[in-house]
Short mmCIF file of C-alpha atoms in Angstrom, two decimals:
data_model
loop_
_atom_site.label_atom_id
_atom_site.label_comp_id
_atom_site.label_asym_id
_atom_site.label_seq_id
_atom_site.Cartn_x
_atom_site.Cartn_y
_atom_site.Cartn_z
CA UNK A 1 5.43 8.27 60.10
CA UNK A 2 2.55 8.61 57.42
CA UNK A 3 3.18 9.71 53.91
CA UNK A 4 1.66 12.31 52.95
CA UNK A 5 1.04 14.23 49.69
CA UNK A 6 0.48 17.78 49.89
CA UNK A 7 -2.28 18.17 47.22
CA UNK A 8 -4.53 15.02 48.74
CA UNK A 9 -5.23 17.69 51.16
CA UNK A 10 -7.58 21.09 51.29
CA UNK A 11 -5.94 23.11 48.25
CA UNK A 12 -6.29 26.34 50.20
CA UNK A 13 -4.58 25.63 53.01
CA UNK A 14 -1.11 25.12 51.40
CA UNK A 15 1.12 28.21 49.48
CA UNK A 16 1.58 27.75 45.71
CA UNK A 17 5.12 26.36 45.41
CA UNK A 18 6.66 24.16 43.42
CA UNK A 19 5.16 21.23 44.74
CA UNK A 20 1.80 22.33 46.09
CA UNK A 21 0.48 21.12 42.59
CA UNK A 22 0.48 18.33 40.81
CA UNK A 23 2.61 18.29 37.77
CA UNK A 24 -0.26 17.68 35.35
CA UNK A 25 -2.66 20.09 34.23
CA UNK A 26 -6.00 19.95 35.74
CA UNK A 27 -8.70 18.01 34.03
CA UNK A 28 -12.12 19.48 34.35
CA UNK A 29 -14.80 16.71 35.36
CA UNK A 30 -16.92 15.23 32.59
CA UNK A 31 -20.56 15.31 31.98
CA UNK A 32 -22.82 12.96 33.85
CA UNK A 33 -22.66 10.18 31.85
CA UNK A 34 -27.04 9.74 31.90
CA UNK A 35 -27.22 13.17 30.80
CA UNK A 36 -25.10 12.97 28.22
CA UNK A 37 -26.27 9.78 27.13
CA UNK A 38 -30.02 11.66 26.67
CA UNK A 39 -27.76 14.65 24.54
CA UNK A 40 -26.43 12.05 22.68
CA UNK A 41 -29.79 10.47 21.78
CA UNK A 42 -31.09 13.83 20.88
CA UNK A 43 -28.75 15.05 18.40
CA UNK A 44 -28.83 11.18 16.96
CA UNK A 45 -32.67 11.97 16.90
CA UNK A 46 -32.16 15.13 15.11
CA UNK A 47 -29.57 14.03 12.15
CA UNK A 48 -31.55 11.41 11.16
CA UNK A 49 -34.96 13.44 11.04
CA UNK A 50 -32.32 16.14 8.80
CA UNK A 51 -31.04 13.32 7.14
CA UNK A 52 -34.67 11.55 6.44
CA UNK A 53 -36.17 15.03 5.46
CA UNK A 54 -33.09 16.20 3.07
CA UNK A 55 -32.14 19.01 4.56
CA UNK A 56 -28.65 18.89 3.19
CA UNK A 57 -26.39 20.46 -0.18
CA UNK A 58 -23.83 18.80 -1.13
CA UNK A 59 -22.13 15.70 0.35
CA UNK A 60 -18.46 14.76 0.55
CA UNK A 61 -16.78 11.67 1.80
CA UNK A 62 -13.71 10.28 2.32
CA UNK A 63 -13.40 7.23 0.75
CA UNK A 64 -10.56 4.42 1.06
CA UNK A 65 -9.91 3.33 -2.24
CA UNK A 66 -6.47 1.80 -3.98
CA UNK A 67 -4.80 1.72 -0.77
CA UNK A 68 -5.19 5.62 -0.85
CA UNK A 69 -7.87 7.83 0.95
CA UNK A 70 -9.52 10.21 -0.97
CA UNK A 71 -11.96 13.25 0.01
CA UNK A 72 -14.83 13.34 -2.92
CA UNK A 73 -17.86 14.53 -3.61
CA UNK A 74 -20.11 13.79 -6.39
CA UNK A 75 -19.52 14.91 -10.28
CA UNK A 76 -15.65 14.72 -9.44
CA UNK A 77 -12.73 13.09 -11.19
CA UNK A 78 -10.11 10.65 -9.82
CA UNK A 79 -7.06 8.93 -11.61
CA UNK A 80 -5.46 5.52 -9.71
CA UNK A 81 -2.76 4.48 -10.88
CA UNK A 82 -2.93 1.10 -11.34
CA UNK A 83 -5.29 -1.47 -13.28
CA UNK A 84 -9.07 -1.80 -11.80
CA UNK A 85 -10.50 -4.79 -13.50
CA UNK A 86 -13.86 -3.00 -14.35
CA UNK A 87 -14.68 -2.03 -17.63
CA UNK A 88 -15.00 1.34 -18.90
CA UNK A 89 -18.77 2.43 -18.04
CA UNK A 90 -18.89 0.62 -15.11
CA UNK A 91 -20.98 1.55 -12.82
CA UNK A 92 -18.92 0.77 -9.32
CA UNK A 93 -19.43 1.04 -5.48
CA UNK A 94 -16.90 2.38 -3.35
CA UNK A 95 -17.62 0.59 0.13
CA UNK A 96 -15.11 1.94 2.60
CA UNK A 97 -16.14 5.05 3.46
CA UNK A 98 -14.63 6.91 6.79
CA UNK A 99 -16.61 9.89 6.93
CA UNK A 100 -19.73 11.66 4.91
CA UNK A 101 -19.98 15.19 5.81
CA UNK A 102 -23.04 17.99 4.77
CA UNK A 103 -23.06 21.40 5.63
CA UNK A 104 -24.62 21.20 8.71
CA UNK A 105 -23.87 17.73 10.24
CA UNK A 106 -20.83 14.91 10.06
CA UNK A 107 -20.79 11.35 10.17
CA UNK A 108 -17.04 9.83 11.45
CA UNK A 109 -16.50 6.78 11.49
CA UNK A 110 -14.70 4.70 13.58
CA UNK A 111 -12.53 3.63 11.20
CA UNK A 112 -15.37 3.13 8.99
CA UNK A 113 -19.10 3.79 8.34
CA UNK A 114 -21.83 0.92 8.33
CA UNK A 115 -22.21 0.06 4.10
CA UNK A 116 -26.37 0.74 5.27
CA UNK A 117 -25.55 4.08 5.82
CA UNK A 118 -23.88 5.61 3.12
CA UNK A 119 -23.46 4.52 -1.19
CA UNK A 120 -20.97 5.96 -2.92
CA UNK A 121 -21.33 4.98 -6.35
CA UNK A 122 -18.36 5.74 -9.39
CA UNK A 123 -17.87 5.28 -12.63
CA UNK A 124 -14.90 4.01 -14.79
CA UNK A 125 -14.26 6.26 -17.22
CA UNK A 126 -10.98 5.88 -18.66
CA UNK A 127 -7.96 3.37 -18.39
CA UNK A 128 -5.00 4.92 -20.01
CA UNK A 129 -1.16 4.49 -19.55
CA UNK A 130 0.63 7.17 -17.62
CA UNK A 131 3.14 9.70 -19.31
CA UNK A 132 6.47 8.43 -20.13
CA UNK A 133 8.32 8.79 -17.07
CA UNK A 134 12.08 8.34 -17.23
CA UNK A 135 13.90 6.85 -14.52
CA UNK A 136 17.34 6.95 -14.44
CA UNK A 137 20.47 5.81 -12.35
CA UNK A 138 24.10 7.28 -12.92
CA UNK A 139 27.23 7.02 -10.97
CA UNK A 140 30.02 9.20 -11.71
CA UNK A 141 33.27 8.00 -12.67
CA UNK A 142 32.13 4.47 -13.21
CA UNK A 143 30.92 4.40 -16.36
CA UNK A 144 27.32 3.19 -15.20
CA UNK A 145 24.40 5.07 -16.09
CA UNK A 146 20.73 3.12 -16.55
CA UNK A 147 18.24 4.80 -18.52
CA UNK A 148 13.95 2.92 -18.01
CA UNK A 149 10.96 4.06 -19.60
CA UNK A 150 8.17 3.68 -16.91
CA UNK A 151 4.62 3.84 -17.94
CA UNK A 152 2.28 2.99 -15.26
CA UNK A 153 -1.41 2.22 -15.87
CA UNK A 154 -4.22 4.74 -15.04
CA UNK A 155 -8.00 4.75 -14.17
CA UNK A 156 -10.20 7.90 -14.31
CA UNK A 157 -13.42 7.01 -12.52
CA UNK A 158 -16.27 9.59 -12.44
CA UNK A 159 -18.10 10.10 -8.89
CA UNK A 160 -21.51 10.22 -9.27
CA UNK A 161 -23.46 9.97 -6.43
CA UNK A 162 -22.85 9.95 -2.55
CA UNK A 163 -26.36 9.04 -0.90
CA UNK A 164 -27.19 8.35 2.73
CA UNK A 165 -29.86 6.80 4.83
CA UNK A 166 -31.66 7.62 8.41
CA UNK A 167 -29.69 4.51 9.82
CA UNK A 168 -28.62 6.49 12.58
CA UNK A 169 -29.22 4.72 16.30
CA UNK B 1 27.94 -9.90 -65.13
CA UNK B 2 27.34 -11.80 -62.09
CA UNK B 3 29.41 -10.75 -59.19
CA UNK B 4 29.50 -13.32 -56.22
CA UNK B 5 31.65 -11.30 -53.89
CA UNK B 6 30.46 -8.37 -51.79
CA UNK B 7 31.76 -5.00 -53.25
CA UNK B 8 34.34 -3.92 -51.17
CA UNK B 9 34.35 -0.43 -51.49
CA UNK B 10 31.47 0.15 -49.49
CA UNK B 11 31.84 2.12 -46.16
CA UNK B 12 28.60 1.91 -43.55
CA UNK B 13 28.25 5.18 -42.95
CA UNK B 14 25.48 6.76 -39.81
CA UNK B 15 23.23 8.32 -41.49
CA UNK B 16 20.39 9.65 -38.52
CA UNK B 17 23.08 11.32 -36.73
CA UNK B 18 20.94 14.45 -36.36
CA UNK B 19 18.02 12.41 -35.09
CA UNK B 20 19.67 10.74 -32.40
CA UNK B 21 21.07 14.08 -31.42
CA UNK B 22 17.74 15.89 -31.66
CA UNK B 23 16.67 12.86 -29.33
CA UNK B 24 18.55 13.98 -26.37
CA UNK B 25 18.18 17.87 -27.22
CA UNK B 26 14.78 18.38 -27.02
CA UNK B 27 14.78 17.56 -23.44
CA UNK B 28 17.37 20.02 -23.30
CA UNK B 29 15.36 23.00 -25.35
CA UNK B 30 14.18 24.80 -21.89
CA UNK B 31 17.62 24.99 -20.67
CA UNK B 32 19.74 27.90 -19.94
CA UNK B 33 23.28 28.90 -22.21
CA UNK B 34 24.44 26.90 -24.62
CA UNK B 35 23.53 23.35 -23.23
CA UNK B 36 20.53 24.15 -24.46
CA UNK B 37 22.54 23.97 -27.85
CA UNK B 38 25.46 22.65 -27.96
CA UNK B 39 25.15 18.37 -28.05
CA UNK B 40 28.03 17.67 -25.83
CA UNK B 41 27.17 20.14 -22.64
CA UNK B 42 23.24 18.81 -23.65
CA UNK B 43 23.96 15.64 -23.03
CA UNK B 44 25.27 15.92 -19.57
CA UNK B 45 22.91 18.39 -18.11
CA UNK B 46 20.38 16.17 -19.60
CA UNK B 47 21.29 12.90 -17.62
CA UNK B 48 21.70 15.00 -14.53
CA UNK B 49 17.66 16.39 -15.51
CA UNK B 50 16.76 12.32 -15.06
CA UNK B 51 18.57 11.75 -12.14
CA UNK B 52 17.41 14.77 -10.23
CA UNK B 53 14.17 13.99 -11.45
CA UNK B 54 14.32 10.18 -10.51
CA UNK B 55 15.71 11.05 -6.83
CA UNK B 56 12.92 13.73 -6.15
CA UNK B 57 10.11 11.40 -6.97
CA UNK B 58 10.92 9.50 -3.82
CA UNK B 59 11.68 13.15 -1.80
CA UNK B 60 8.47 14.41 -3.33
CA UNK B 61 6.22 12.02 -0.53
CA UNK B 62 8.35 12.62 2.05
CA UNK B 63 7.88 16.95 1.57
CA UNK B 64 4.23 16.01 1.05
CA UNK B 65 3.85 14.52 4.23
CA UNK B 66 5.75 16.62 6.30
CA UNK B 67 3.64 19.95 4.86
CA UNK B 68 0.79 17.91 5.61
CA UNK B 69 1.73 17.83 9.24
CA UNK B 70 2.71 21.16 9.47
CA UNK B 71 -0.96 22.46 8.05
CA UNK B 72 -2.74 19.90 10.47
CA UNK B 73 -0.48 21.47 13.43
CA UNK B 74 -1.39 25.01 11.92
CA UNK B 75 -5.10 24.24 12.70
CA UNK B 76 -5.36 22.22 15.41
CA UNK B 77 -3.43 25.04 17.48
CA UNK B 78 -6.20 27.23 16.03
CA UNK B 79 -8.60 24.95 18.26
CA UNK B 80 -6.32 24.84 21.60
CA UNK B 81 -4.89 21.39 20.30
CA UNK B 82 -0.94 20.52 19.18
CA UNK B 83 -0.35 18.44 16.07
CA UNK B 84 0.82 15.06 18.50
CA UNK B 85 -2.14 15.33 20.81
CA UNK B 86 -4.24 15.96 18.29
CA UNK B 87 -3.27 12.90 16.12
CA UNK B 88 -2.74 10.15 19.05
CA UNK B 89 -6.18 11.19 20.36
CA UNK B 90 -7.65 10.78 17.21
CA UNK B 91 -6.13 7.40 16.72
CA UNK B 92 -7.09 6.29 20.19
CA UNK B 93 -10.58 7.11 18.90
CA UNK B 94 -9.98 4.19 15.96
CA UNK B 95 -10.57 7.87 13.25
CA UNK B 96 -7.91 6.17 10.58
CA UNK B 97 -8.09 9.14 8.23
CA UNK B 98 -4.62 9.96 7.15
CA UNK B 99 -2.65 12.99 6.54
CA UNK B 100 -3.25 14.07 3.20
CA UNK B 101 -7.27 13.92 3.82
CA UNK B 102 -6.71 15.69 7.40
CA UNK B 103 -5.19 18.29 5.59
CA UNK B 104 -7.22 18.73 3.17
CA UNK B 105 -10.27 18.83 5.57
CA UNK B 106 -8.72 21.55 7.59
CA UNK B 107 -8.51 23.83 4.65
CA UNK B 108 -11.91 23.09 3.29
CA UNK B 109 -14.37 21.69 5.73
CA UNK B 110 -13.57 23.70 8.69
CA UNK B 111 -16.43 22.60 10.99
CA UNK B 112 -15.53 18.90 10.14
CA UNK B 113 -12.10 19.80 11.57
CA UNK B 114 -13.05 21.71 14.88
CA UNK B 115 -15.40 18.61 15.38
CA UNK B 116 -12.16 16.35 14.57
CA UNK B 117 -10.81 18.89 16.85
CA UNK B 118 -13.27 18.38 19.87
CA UNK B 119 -13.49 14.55 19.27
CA UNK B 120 -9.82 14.73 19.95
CA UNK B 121 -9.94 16.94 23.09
CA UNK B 122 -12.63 14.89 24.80
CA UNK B 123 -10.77 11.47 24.45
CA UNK B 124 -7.77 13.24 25.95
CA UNK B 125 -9.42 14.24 29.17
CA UNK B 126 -11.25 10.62 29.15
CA UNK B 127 -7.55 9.14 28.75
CA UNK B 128 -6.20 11.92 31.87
CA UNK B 129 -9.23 10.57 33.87
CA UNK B 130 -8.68 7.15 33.06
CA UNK B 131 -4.91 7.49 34.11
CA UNK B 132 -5.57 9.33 37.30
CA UNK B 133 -8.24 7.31 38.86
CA UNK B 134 -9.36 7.89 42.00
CA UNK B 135 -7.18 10.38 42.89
CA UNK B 136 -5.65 8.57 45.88
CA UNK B 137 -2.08 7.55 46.44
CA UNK B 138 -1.36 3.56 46.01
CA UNK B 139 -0.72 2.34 49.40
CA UNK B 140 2.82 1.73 50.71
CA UNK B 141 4.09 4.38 48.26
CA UNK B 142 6.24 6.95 49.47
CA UNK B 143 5.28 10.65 47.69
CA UNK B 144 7.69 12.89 47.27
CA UNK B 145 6.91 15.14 50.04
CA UNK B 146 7.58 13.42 53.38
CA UNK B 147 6.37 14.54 56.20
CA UNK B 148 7.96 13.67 59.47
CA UNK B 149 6.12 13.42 62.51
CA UNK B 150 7.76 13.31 65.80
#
């Protein structure tokens, strides 16, 4: 007595039931993997000839800076909130980018993008304190109510360029 | 005359009362009715302003994320993807961009998202593949269709 599944054999042999399928969608089969391999080398090709010849507007990028991530593009503003020890007119790098996009083409990285492909360089503008923000704790019928000034520190950096290279391979 | 006692006829009397009433009022100067006037109804609408104000600061992340989610869900069904398959695929493929920036990408760079999109699609069907193998059953398996031969 042999096991047998009913979709191991000839699909058109066998009524559609509740069974006659398997339970998972069907996956259609990938790409030869040479062929795509030359596809992949092509497009590759192709960026980095765009990218080499400038044949892009404006960049963004997202950027991971302050424990945050941030999508920027050049001339823009940002405000941390906390202390960067840089002083103001600073001229700064921001190293881990994830992804640089143009119009036309995008670079993902996986998480991040080599630091010979793409500079992102900011400047510190401002260091401020945040608004006076009032935190407060009050429980009713106790008599307990706790009233704390909070005023955080602040950073305004400038973007000012996002540049990348043909490092593509 | 020289006087080496304190005159005792003096009263200390407060003399910024209005101040440290205009202190709390101005916060209450937007309000509706007469708390917006009146110190004593001020003063508890007022502390109830802070508290709200403390407690949403902490809710305000948690509504940011979860619009977040429902915009990336919004366009990833727009390219044949839901929001979970969309987001484990993408973090199978080591892409560690978070919520906010997904977000905002889907709004305003909509070719970066279908290529997110498509990224995400193709290391689904890899992972189906990968699960599937060769298609054959493991050996001294029973499937769930037994035939009986006699």
């Amino acid at each position: 007595m042999r096991p047998q599944c009913l979709w191991s054999c000839a699909h058109g042999l066998v009524a559609k039931t509740s069974l006659s399928s398997p339970p998972w969608p069907e996956v259609p089969k990938l790409p030869d993997p040479v062929e795509e391999a030359k596809y992949h080398a092509e497009v590759v090709q192709k960026v980095n000839g765009m990218i080499s010849a400038g044949e892009y507007g404006r960049l963004f990028a997202v950027v991971h800076f302050a424990s945050k991530q941030w999508k920027v593009t050049s001339e823009d503003l940002i405000m941390m909130d906390n202390v960067l020890e840089a002083e103001c007119g600073d001229r700064i790098r921001l190293e881990k980018v994830l992804l640089v996009g143009a119009d036309d083409f995008t670079l993902i990285g996986r998480p991040l993008l080599g630091k010979d492909l793409v500079r992102v360089e900011a400047t510190v503008i401002e260091k401020t304190e945040s608004w006076p923000k009032i935190h407060m704790r009050f429980w009713k019928r106790h008599n307990y109510q706790r009233k704390k000034i909070i005023r955080n520190p602040q950073t305004v950096l400038r973007i000012n360029t996002i540049e990348i290279y043909p490092c593509l391979s | 005359m020289v006087v080496l006692s304190a005159a005792r006829w003096i009263r200390s009397r407060l003399t910024d009362r209005f101040w440290r009433k205009q202190e709390v009022l101005k916060y209450a100067r937007h309000f509706r009715g007469r708390k917006n006037r009146c110190y004593k109804l001020a003063v508890r609408s007022v502390r109830r302003a802070f508290v709200k104000s403390t407690k949403a600061r902490a809710e305000k992340k948690k509504f940011l994320r979860a619009l977040w989610i429902t915009r990336i869900g919004a366009a990833s069904l727009e390219h044949g993807l839901k929001y979970p398959v969309f987001i484990s695929n993408l973090v199978k493929s080591q892409v560690e961009l978070n919520r906010k920036v997904l977000a905002d990408l889907a709004i305003y760079e909509p070719k970066t998202f279908k290529s997110l999109a498509a990224l995400a699609q193709r290391r689904r069907q890899e992972g189906f593949l990968a699960a599937l193998g060769d298609g054959k059953e493991p050996e001294g398996i029973f499937s769930r269709i037994v035939r009986h031969h006699y």
